Short mmCIF file of C-alpha atoms in Angstrom, two decimals:
data_model
loop_
_atom_site.label_atom_id
_atom_site.label_comp_id
_atom_site.label_asym_id
_atom_site.label_seq_id
_atom_site.Cartn_x
_atom_site.Cartn_y
_atom_site.Cartn_z
CA MET A 1 -23.43 -1.20 6.53
CA GLY A 2 -19.76 -2.38 5.51
CA CYS A 3 -17.60 -5.01 7.10
CA GLY A 4 -13.96 -3.99 7.56
CA SER A 5 -11.48 -5.78 9.13
CA ASP A 6 -13.72 -7.30 12.45
CA ARG A 7 -16.18 -4.53 12.80
CA VAL A 8 -19.79 -3.91 11.14
CA TYR A 9 -21.06 -0.52 9.98
CA ARG A 10 -24.27 0.54 9.34
CA CYS A 11 -24.38 3.32 6.50
CA GLY A 12 -20.93 3.87 7.54
CA CYS A 13 -21.69 5.74 11.07
CA VAL A 14 -24.09 3.27 13.36
CA GLN A 15 -22.35 0.63 14.85
CA CYS A 16 -24.91 -2.54 15.39
CA ALA A 17 -22.90 -6.30 14.86
CA PRO A 18 -23.94 -8.59 18.14
CA ALA A 19 -20.96 -10.52 16.84
CA ALA A 20 -18.78 -7.79 17.54
CA GLY A 21 -20.31 -6.76 20.86
CA ILE A 22 -22.05 -3.95 19.69
CA PRO A 23 -25.88 -3.76 20.58
CA SER A 24 -28.12 -4.72 17.79
CA SER A 25 -30.18 -2.21 15.37
CA PHE A 26 -33.25 -2.42 13.32
CA PHE A 27 -32.02 -3.85 9.99
CA GLY A 28 -35.54 -3.20 8.28
CA HIS A 29 -33.83 -0.13 6.38
CA LEU A 30 -30.81 -2.03 5.13
CA ARG A 31 -29.96 -1.45 1.67
CA ILE A 32 -26.26 -2.46 1.08
CA ILE A 33 -23.73 -4.44 3.15
CA VAL A 34 -19.85 -4.33 1.98
CA VAL A 35 -17.28 -6.67 3.23
CA SER A 36 -13.66 -6.15 2.63
CA GLU A 37 -11.64 -8.55 0.82
CA LYS A 38 -9.56 -9.37 3.85
CA VAL A 39 -12.33 -10.56 5.56
CA ALA A 40 -14.02 -12.46 2.48
CA LYS A 41 -11.05 -14.72 2.10
CA LYS A 42 -11.22 -15.89 5.42
CA GLY A 43 -14.71 -16.81 5.34
CA ILE A 44 -18.21 -14.79 5.96
CA GLU A 45 -20.24 -17.84 7.36
CA ASN A 46 -20.68 -15.90 10.79
CA LEU A 47 -21.72 -13.18 8.85
CA ASN A 48 -23.80 -14.52 6.65
CA ASP A 49 -25.39 -16.94 9.06
CA TYR A 50 -26.53 -13.97 11.30
CA PHE A 51 -28.07 -12.29 8.63
CA ARG A 52 -30.03 -15.18 7.41
CA ARG A 53 -31.39 -15.74 10.89
CA ASN A 54 -32.65 -12.18 11.21
CA PRO A 55 -36.03 -11.70 9.71
CA GLU A 56 -36.09 -7.99 9.29
CA VAL A 57 -33.28 -8.24 6.75
CA ARG A 58 -34.63 -8.31 3.07
CA ARG A 59 -33.41 -10.51 0.50
CA THR A 60 -33.21 -7.84 -2.11
CA ASN A 61 -30.19 -5.92 -0.36
CA TRP A 62 -26.89 -5.97 -1.86
CA MET A 63 -23.71 -7.29 -0.73
CA VAL A 64 -20.54 -6.42 -2.30
CA ILE A 65 -16.47 -7.18 -1.72
CA CYS A 66 -14.21 -4.45 -1.66
CA LYS A 67 -10.85 -3.79 -2.05
CA GLY A 68 -8.95 -2.68 0.85
CA GLU A 69 -11.08 -1.17 3.60
CA ALA A 70 -14.89 -1.33 3.87
CA THR A 71 -15.14 1.87 5.60
CA ALA A 72 -13.75 3.91 2.66
CA ILE A 73 -16.44 2.64 0.16
CA MET A 74 -19.03 3.45 3.03
CA HIS A 75 -17.69 6.95 2.98
CA ALA A 76 -17.31 7.44 -0.91
CA SER A 77 -19.47 10.41 -1.53
CA PRO A 78 -18.83 11.92 -5.31
CA GLN A 79 -19.25 15.70 -5.67
CA LEU A 80 -23.36 15.31 -7.11
CA GLU A 81 -23.89 12.50 -4.45
CA ARG A 82 -24.47 13.58 -0.65
CA VAL A 83 -25.56 10.26 0.33
CA PRO A 84 -23.48 7.07 0.25
CA THR A 85 -25.62 4.28 0.85
CA LEU A 86 -27.81 5.88 -2.26
CA TYR A 87 -25.01 6.24 -3.98
CA LEU A 88 -23.87 2.62 -3.89
CA MET A 89 -27.36 1.48 -4.39
CA THR A 90 -27.75 3.42 -7.45
CA THR A 91 -24.35 2.23 -8.84
CA MET A 92 -25.76 -1.27 -8.29
CA ASP A 93 -29.30 -0.82 -9.59
CA GLN A 94 -28.20 1.02 -12.64
CA ALA A 95 -25.84 -1.47 -13.44
CA VAL A 96 -28.33 -4.35 -13.44
CA LYS A 97 -30.63 -2.09 -15.32
CA MET A 98 -27.75 -1.59 -18.10
CA GLY A 99 -27.20 -4.83 -18.35
CA ARG A 100 -23.50 -4.62 -17.26
CA PHE A 101 -24.32 -6.90 -14.16
CA PRO A 102 -26.69 -9.69 -13.05
CA ASN A 103 -29.22 -9.13 -10.76
CA ASP A 104 -27.25 -10.82 -7.81
CA PHE A 105 -28.67 -9.61 -4.41
CA LEU A 106 -28.13 -11.17 -1.36
CA GLY A 107 -31.21 -13.79 -1.46
CA VAL A 108 -29.57 -15.19 -4.69
CA PHE A 109 -25.85 -15.53 -3.62
CA TRP A 110 -27.54 -17.38 -0.13
CA ASN A 111 -29.41 -19.64 -2.77
CA ALA A 112 -25.90 -20.33 -5.01
CA SER A 113 -23.76 -20.96 -1.50
CA SER A 114 -26.80 -23.56 -0.16
CA ALA A 115 -26.62 -25.48 -3.92
CA LYS A 116 -24.53 -28.65 -3.83
CA GLY A 117 -23.62 -27.91 -7.33
CA LYS A 118 -23.19 -24.31 -7.46
CA GLU A 119 -21.28 -21.29 -5.85
CA GLY A 120 -22.01 -17.79 -5.13
CA TYR A 121 -20.45 -14.82 -6.00
CA LEU A 122 -20.84 -11.47 -5.48
CA PRO A 123 -20.05 -7.92 -7.03
CA TYR A 124 -16.08 -6.55 -6.61
CA MET A 125 -15.90 -2.82 -5.99
CA GLU A 126 -12.78 -0.76 -6.25
CA MET A 127 -12.25 3.01 -4.71
CA MET A 128 -11.59 5.26 -8.11
CA GLU A 129 -10.53 8.91 -8.01
CA ASN A 130 -12.69 11.73 -6.79
CA ASP A 131 -14.61 9.16 -4.33
CA ASN A 132 -15.64 7.34 -7.22
CA VAL A 133 -16.28 3.40 -7.14
CA GLN A 134 -16.29 1.28 -9.78
CA ILE A 135 -17.53 -2.43 -9.97
CA SER A 136 -14.40 -4.19 -10.97
CA GLY A 137 -15.46 -7.93 -11.50
CA LEU A 138 -17.01 -10.78 -9.75
CA ALA A 139 -15.74 -11.79 -6.54
CA MET A 140 -15.98 -16.02 -6.94
CA PHE A 141 -16.82 -18.10 -3.79
CA ARG A 142 -15.93 -21.65 -2.52
CA GLY A 143 -18.52 -22.29 0.12
CA ASP A 144 -18.26 -19.02 2.45
CA ARG A 145 -14.72 -18.06 1.25
CA MET A 146 -13.77 -15.62 -1.28
CA VAL A 147 -10.92 -17.55 -3.67
CA MET A 148 -10.80 -15.23 -6.69
CA THR A 149 -11.73 -12.13 -8.69
CA THR A 150 -12.55 -11.55 -12.32
CA THR A 151 -12.06 -8.74 -14.42
CA PRO A 152 -14.56 -6.18 -15.35
CA ARG A 153 -14.91 -7.91 -18.81
CA GLU A 154 -15.34 -11.64 -17.77
CA ILE A 155 -18.69 -9.91 -16.31
CA ILE A 156 -20.07 -9.75 -19.37
CA HIS A 157 -18.67 -13.05 -20.27
CA TYR A 158 -20.43 -14.74 -17.31
CA MET A 159 -23.52 -13.19 -18.36
CA GLY A 160 -23.51 -14.56 -21.99
CA ILE A 161 -22.65 -18.00 -20.49
CA MET A 162 -25.68 -17.62 -18.40
CA GLY A 163 -27.74 -16.33 -21.06
CA MET A 164 -29.03 -13.58 -18.84
CA ARG A 165 -31.21 -11.57 -21.69
CA GLU A 166 -30.26 -8.36 -20.91
CA GLY A 167 -27.63 -6.93 -22.93
CA GLY A 168 -24.86 -3.93 -22.39
CA GLY A 169 -21.20 -5.59 -23.38
CA GLU A 170 -19.70 -4.01 -26.25
CA ALA A 171 -16.94 -5.77 -28.22
CA TYR A 172 -14.61 -4.59 -31.23
CA ALA A 173 -14.13 -7.02 -34.24
CA LYS A 174 -10.94 -6.43 -36.71
CA LEU A 175 -11.10 -8.51 -39.83
CA GLU A 176 -8.40 -10.71 -41.02
CA GLY A 177 -6.58 -8.49 -43.50
CA ARG A 178 -8.16 -5.15 -43.02
CA LYS A 179 -7.26 -2.17 -41.05
CA GLU A 180 -10.57 -1.17 -39.87
CA TYR A 181 -12.81 -2.11 -36.91
CA PHE A 182 -16.52 -2.53 -35.85
CA MET A 183 -17.96 -1.95 -32.79
CA PHE A 184 -20.62 -4.24 -31.75
CA GLN A 185 -23.01 -4.20 -28.84
CA SER A 186 -25.09 -7.17 -27.64
CA ARG A 187 -28.74 -6.60 -27.28
CA THR A 188 -30.12 -9.66 -26.00
CA ARG A 189 -28.57 -13.16 -25.02
CA GLN A 190 -29.95 -16.65 -24.83
CA SER A 191 -27.76 -19.57 -23.92
CA MET A 192 -28.95 -23.32 -23.42
CA PHE A 193 -26.63 -26.24 -21.41
CA LYS A 194 -27.08 -29.61 -22.91
CA VAL A 195 -25.94 -32.62 -20.23
CA SER A 196 -25.04 -36.07 -21.45
CA LEU A 197 -22.17 -38.59 -20.30
CA GLN A 198 -19.31 -39.61 -22.35
CA ASN A 199 -16.86 -42.23 -21.68
CA GLY A 200 -19.18 -42.31 -18.11
CA LYS A 201 -18.05 -38.43 -17.24
CA PRO A 202 -20.33 -35.99 -17.31
CA TYR A 203 -20.13 -33.71 -20.52
CA ILE A 204 -21.60 -30.16 -21.28
CA LYS A 205 -22.24 -28.19 -24.17
CA VAL A 206 -23.00 -24.33 -24.03
CA THR A 207 -24.66 -22.76 -26.82
CA THR A 208 -25.01 -19.05 -26.37
CA ILE A 209 -26.75 -16.90 -28.87
CA ILE A 210 -26.34 -13.21 -29.26
CA GLU A 211 -27.86 -10.25 -30.85
CA GLY A 212 -27.10 -7.00 -31.25
CA ASN A 213 -26.01 -4.00 -33.26
CA LEU A 214 -22.88 -2.25 -34.89
CA LEU A 215 -22.65 0.80 -33.52
CA SER A 216 -19.89 2.17 -35.62
CA LYS A 217 -17.37 1.40 -38.00
CA SER A 218 -13.82 2.84 -38.44
CA SER A 219 -13.97 4.01 -41.85
CA GLU A 220 -16.52 5.46 -44.21
CA SER A 221 -15.01 3.30 -47.37
CA ILE A 222 -16.12 0.02 -45.69
CA SER A 223 -19.65 -0.84 -47.31
CA LEU A 224 -21.55 -2.74 -45.14
CA LYS A 225 -23.10 -5.77 -47.41
CA SER A 226 -24.20 -9.17 -46.37
CA ASP A 227 -20.51 -10.45 -46.78
CA VAL A 228 -19.17 -8.27 -44.84
CA ILE A 229 -21.64 -8.11 -42.01
CA ARG A 230 -21.14 -12.16 -41.84
CA ALA A 231 -17.32 -11.88 -41.16
CA VAL A 232 -18.00 -9.31 -38.74
CA GLU A 233 -20.31 -12.02 -36.87
CA VAL A 234 -17.93 -14.75 -37.54
CA GLN A 235 -15.03 -12.59 -35.89
CA LEU A 236 -17.39 -11.67 -32.83
CA GLU A 237 -18.34 -15.44 -32.36
CA LYS A 238 -14.18 -16.50 -32.40
CA GLN A 239 -13.98 -13.69 -29.52
CA ALA A 240 -16.66 -14.59 -27.80
CA ALA A 241 -16.08 -18.45 -27.56
CA GLU A 242 -12.45 -17.56 -26.48
CA GLY A 243 -13.46 -15.67 -23.72
CA TYR A 244 -15.89 -17.86 -22.40
CA ARG A 245 -13.54 -21.05 -22.60
CA ASN A 246 -11.04 -18.79 -20.40
CA LEU A 247 -13.46 -17.73 -17.97
CA ILE A 248 -14.57 -21.46 -17.19
CA ALA A 249 -11.21 -22.66 -16.82
CA LYS A 250 -10.26 -19.77 -14.88
CA THR A 251 -13.53 -21.02 -12.41
CA GLN A 252 -12.33 -24.70 -12.67
CA SER A 253 -8.62 -23.65 -11.38
CA ALA A 254 -9.96 -22.06 -8.21
CA ASN A 255 -12.98 -25.06 -8.03
CA SER A 256 -15.49 -22.27 -8.06
CA ASP A 257 -18.76 -23.54 -9.96
CA ILE A 258 -20.44 -19.76 -10.11
CA PHE A 259 -22.45 -21.58 -13.36
CA GLY A 260 -23.92 -24.14 -11.53
CA PHE A 261 -22.88 -26.80 -14.09
CA GLY A 262 -23.36 -29.05 -11.24
CA GLU A 263 -27.00 -28.25 -10.68
CA TYR A 264 -27.57 -29.07 -14.34
CA ILE A 265 -25.81 -32.19 -13.78
CA ARG A 266 -27.60 -33.60 -10.52
CA ALA A 267 -31.13 -32.64 -12.30
CA LYS A 268 -30.31 -34.48 -15.76
CA GLN A 269 -28.15 -37.13 -14.81
CA PRO A 270 -29.05 -38.26 -11.13
CA SER A 271 -28.20 -41.40 -11.33
CA TYR A 272 -24.52 -40.46 -12.17
CA TRP A 273 -24.90 -37.64 -9.36
CA ASN A 274 -25.93 -40.28 -6.48
CA ALA A 275 -23.44 -42.48 -7.47
CA ASN A 276 -20.47 -40.45 -7.57
CA ILE A 277 -20.61 -37.10 -6.32
CA GLN A 278 -23.43 -36.35 -3.90
CA THR A 279 -21.80 -33.66 -1.41
CA SER A 280 -20.84 -30.15 -2.93
CA GLU A 281 -17.25 -30.94 -1.67
CA LYS A 282 -16.94 -33.76 -4.06
CA TRP A 283 -18.43 -31.90 -6.79
CA ARG A 284 -15.50 -29.17 -6.38
CA GLU A 285 -12.99 -32.01 -7.26
CA HIS A 286 -15.33 -33.32 -10.01
CA TYR A 287 -15.42 -29.64 -11.71
CA LYS A 288 -11.63 -29.14 -12.49
CA GLU A 289 -12.11 -32.20 -14.52
CA LEU A 290 -15.80 -31.39 -16.33
CA LYS A 291 -15.55 -31.17 -20.12
CA ILE A 292 -17.46 -27.91 -21.44
CA ASP A 293 -17.57 -27.21 -25.03
CA VAL A 294 -18.93 -23.86 -25.95
CA LYS A 295 -20.41 -22.42 -28.98
CA VAL A 296 -21.87 -18.96 -29.98
CA ASP A 297 -24.09 -17.70 -32.49
CA VAL A 298 -23.62 -13.90 -32.98
CA HIS A 299 -26.73 -12.10 -35.39
CA ILE A 300 -26.13 -8.44 -36.10
CA ARG A 301 -29.75 -6.84 -36.32
CA ARG A 302 -29.31 -3.36 -37.12
CA VAL A 303 -26.42 -1.43 -39.01
CA GLY A 304 -27.81 2.11 -39.67
CA MET A 305 -27.31 3.06 -42.96
CA LYS A 306 -25.49 1.19 -45.47
CA ALA A 307 -24.96 1.12 -49.24
CA THR A 308 -26.98 -0.84 -51.54
#
């Protein structure tokens, strides 16, 4: 099903949106909903309301935002794929299994959108050459309106901040004073949010622990001894922390708390929340000024063969 300008299509062929004056259809087989970026920026409150009231719609379906017209995505048919809907479903499911995208199905998005201290996000797709599609980032929402998109790299940063255990992200590290570089792949992540009040205002410290492996090095002349491995870990920690801070600043500029920091404050500091915030609208204003510190610990567990 795809939502282009003001019409909705099921599997790219069966028209089925009562809001557009089209007869309803059976939604038990619905698996993916594609909404164009233009429609998402105007707001999808009516679309969400219609699907949420329909008991046939599964909460495990995918809803994605696409660049351009939704019909182009729904008609995508690479040479090795004959059914566009199955191709899109497989793209999302495999991204989750490989640790490249959060398991943000429709029910999770609706839950986040209904929270007072959290905003929802959806996959942002883009058509590529030869009828292939690419997950190009997160589509961040403020309420029912899409306000900004991230880069593909920032998907991994988001998963790191949230401590989503499944790894999958790669990073290059180059040590100071050296020309060689190393390729690292994360395998597991874990994060902790510590909420407190500083000078009467909420403060959050994010600690993320990442474990992974070294996949390769650019020169055989480098011996992977303990001091070199530790230097690589430190460099990776700096790079990850910088990426996390940049993403947080980006969400603050858009007033879109996709991390749910507000929900942590509401749970851990209820007196402050009840006295100063109370509503999602006020939290969006407070989120711009929220002080957040980030600490990252990287541990390399496997390096393959090395010199003793």
